[in-house]
Tab-separated table of C-alpha atoms in Angstrom:
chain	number	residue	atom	x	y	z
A	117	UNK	CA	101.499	118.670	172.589
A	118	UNK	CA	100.569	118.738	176.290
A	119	UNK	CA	103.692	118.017	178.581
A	120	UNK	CA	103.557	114.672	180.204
A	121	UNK	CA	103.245	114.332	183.871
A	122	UNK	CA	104.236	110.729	185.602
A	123	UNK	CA	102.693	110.264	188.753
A	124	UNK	CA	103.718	107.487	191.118
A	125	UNK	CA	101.823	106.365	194.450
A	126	UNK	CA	101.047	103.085	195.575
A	127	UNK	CA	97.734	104.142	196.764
A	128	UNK	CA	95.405	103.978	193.732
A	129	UNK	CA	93.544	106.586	195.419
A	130	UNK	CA	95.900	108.802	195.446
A	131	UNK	CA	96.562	108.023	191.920
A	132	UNK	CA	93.284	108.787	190.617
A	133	UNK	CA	92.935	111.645	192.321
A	134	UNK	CA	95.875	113.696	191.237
A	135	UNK	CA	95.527	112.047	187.646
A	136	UNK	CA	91.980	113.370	186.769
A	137	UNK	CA	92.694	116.422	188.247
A	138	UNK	CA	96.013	117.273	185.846
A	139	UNK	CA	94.020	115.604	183.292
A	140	UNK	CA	91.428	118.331	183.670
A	141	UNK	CA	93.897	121.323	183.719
A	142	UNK	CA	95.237	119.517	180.586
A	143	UNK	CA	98.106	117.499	180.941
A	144	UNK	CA	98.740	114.371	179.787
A	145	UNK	CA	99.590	111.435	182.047
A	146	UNK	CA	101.391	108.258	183.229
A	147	UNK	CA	101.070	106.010	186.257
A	148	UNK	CA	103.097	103.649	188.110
A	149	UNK	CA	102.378	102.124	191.246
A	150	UNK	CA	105.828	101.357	192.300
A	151	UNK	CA	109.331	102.730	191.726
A	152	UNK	CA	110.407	99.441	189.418
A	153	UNK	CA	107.074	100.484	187.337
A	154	UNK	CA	107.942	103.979	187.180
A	155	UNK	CA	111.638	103.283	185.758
A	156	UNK	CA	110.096	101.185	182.926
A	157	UNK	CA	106.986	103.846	182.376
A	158	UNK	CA	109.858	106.557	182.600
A	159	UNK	CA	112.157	104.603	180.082
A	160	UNK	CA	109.295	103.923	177.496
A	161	UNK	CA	107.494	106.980	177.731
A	162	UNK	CA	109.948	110.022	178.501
A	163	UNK	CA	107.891	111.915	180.610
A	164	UNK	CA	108.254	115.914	181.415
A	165	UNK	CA	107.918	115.772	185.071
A	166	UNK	CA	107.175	113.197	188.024
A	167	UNK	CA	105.397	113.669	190.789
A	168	UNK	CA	106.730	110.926	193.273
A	169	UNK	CA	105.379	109.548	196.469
A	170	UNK	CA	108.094	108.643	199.204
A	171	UNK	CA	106.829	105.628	200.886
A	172	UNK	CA	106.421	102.541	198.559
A	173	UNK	CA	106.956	99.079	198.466
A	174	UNK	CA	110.935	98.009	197.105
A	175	UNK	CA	112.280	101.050	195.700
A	176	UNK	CA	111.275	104.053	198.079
A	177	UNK	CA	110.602	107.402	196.673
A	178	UNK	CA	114.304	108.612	197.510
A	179	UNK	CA	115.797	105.859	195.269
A	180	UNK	CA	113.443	106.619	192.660
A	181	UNK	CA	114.277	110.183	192.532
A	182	UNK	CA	118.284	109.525	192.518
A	183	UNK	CA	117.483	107.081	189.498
A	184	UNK	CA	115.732	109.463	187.363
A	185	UNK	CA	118.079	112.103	188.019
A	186	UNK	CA	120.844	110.434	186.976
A	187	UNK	CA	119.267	110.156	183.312
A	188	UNK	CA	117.559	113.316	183.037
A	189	UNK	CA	116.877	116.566	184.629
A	190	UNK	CA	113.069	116.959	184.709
A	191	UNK	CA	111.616	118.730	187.405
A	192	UNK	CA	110.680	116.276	190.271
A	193	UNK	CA	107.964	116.919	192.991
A	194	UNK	CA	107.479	114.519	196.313
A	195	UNK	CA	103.943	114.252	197.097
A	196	UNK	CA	104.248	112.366	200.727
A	197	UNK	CA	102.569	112.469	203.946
A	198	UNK	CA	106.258	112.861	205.331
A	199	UNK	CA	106.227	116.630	206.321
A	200	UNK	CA	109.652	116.853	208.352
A	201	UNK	CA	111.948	118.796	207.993
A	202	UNK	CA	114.762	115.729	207.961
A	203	UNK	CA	112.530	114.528	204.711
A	204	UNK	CA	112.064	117.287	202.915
A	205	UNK	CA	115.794	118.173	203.326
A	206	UNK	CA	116.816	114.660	202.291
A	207	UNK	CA	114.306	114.828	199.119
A	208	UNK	CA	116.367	118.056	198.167
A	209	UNK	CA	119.258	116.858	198.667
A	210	UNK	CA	118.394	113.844	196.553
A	211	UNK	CA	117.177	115.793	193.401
A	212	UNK	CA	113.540	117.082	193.885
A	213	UNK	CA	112.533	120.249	193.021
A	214	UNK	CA	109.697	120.648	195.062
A	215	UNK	CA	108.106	119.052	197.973
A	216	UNK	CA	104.190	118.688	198.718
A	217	UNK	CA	102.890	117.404	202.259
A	218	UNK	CA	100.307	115.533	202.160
A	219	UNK	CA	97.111	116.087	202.626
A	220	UNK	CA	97.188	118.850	199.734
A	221	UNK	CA	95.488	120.988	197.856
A	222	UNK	CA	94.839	120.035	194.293
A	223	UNK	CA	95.190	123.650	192.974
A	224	UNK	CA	98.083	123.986	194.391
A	225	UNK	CA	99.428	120.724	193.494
A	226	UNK	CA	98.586	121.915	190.027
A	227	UNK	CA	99.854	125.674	190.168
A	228	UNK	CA	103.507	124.088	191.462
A	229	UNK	CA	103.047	121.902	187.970
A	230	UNK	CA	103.380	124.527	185.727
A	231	UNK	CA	105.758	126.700	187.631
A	232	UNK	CA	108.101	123.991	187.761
A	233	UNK	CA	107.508	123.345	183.966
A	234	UNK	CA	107.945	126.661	183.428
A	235	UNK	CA	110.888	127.006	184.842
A	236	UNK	CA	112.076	123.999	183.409
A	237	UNK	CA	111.780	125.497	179.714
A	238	UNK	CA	113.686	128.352	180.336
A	239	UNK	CA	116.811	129.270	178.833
A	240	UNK	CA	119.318	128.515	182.061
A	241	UNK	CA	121.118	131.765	182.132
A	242	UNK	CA	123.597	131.113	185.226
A	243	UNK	CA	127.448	133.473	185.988
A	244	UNK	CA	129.096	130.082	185.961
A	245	UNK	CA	127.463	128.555	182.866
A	246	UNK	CA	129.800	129.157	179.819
A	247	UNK	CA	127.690	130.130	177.038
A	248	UNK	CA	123.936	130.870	176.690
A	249	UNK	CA	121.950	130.258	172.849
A	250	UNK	CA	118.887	130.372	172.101
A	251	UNK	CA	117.558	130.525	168.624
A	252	UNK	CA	118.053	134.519	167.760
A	253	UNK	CA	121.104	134.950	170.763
A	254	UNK	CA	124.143	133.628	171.409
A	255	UNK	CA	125.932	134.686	174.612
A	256	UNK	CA	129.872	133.352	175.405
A	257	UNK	CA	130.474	134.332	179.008
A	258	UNK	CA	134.008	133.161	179.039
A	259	UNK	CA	135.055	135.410	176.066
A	260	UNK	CA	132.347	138.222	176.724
A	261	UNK	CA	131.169	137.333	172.918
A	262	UNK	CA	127.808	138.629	171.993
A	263	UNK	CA	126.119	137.569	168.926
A	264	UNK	CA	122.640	137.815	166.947
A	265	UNK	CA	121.475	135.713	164.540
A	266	UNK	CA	125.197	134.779	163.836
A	267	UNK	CA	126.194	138.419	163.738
A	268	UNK	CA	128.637	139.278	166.029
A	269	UNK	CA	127.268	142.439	168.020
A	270	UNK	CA	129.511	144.808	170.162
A	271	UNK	CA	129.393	146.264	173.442
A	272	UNK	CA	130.626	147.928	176.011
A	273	UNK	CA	131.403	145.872	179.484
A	274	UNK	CA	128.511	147.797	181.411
A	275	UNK	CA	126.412	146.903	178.400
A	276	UNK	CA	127.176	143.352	178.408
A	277	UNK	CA	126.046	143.278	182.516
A	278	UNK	CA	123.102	144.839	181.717
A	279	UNK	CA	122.024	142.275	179.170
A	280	UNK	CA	123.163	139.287	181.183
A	281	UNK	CA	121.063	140.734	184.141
A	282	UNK	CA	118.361	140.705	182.301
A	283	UNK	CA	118.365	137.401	181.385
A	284	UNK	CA	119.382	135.862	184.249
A	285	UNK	CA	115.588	137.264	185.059
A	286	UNK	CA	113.602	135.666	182.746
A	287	UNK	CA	109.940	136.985	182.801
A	288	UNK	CA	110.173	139.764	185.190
A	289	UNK	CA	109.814	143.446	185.082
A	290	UNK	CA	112.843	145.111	187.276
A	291	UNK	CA	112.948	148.403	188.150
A	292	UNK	CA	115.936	151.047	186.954
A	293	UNK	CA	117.050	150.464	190.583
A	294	UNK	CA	117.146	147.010	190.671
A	295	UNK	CA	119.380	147.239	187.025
A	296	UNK	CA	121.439	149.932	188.293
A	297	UNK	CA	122.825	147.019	191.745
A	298	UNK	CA	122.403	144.451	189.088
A	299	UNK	CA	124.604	145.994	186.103
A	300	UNK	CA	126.686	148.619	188.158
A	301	UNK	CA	126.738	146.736	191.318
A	302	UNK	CA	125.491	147.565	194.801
A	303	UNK	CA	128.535	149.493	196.027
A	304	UNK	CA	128.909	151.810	192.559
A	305	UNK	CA	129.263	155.484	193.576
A	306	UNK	CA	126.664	156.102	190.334
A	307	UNK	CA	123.388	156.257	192.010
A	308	UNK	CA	121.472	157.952	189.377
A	309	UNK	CA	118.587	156.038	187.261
A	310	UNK	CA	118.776	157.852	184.553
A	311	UNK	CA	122.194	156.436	183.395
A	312	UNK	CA	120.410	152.517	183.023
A	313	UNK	CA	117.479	154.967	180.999
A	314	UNK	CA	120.480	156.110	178.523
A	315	UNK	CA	121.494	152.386	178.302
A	316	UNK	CA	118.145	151.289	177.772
A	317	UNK	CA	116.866	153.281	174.901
């Protein structure tokens, strides 16, 4: 099923414009011309991200975003003609994820879709989150409990950093140097590469 993308602007141009071209890179989507329309599309329809304009009749973009994050965590991207720095600070500060000037480019617009989806269905590995799962691996962080398909697995503490540094890297490649500050840490007198190789294998 293709993720669903709400999109709310109350310039219908705008609207169409950013809705056929999602639509064409395959998403499905929902429009709302004002932020009371959005809440009610967003209630109804659950969508898997909004893409938010800042300047709209009643409820203002900033509202809008504080309302939807209160009931769900989907990413959130402003798509305004309000560039400064004061807005895109406050737009942070009020939940979104992302922040697109307008006028944009409707690659771009697109590429920051999916890398904020993307991110979005990633396991959140994080040092103060308490336990990671996902279906094959359960991590507890707090007890330094390891375990595979239910089976409990043991290992040593430098073992344990090195697997919790590589998910809190989801997707990329590191190098044995990059493991060796991330596992050892960046003032360990072991400087060698071939100890993460012996880990490793």
């Amino acid at each position: 099923m293709s993720p669903k993308i709400l999109i709310v602007d109350d310039e219908p141009d705008i609207l169409e414009l950013v809705q056929t071209r999602l639509e064409m890179a395959g998403y499905e989507t929902l429009v709302a011309e004002s932020g009371e329309e959005a809440l009610k599309c967003f209630f109804t329809e659950r969508p898997d991200l909004a893409i938010l304009d800042l300047e709209m009749p009643g409820m203002d973009g900033f509202e809008l975003c504080e309302r939807i994050r209160q009931m769900s965590d989907i990413p959130i991207i402003f798509l305004t003609a309000y560039g400064s720095e004061n807005h895109r600070v406050q737009g942070l500060h009020v939940g979104a994820d992302d922040y697109i000037v307008k006028p944009f480019s409707k690659n771009e617009l697109v590429a920051r879709v999916e890398a904020n989806l993307r991110r979005a269905s990633m396991p959140a590995v994080q040092r103060d989150e308490q336990i990671y799962a996902d279906p094959v691996l359960t991590i507890d962080h707090r007890a330094h409990l390891v375990t595979v398909r239910g089976n409990e697995i043991s290992l040593s503490p430098l073992e344990y950093r090195l697997l919790t540094a590589l998910l809190r890297h989801p997707g990329q490649v590191l190098s044995h140097t990059q493991l060796l500050d991330l596992a050892w840490g960046p003032n360990s007198t072991e400087t060698s590469t071939d100890s993460v190789r012996l880990y490793i294998s």
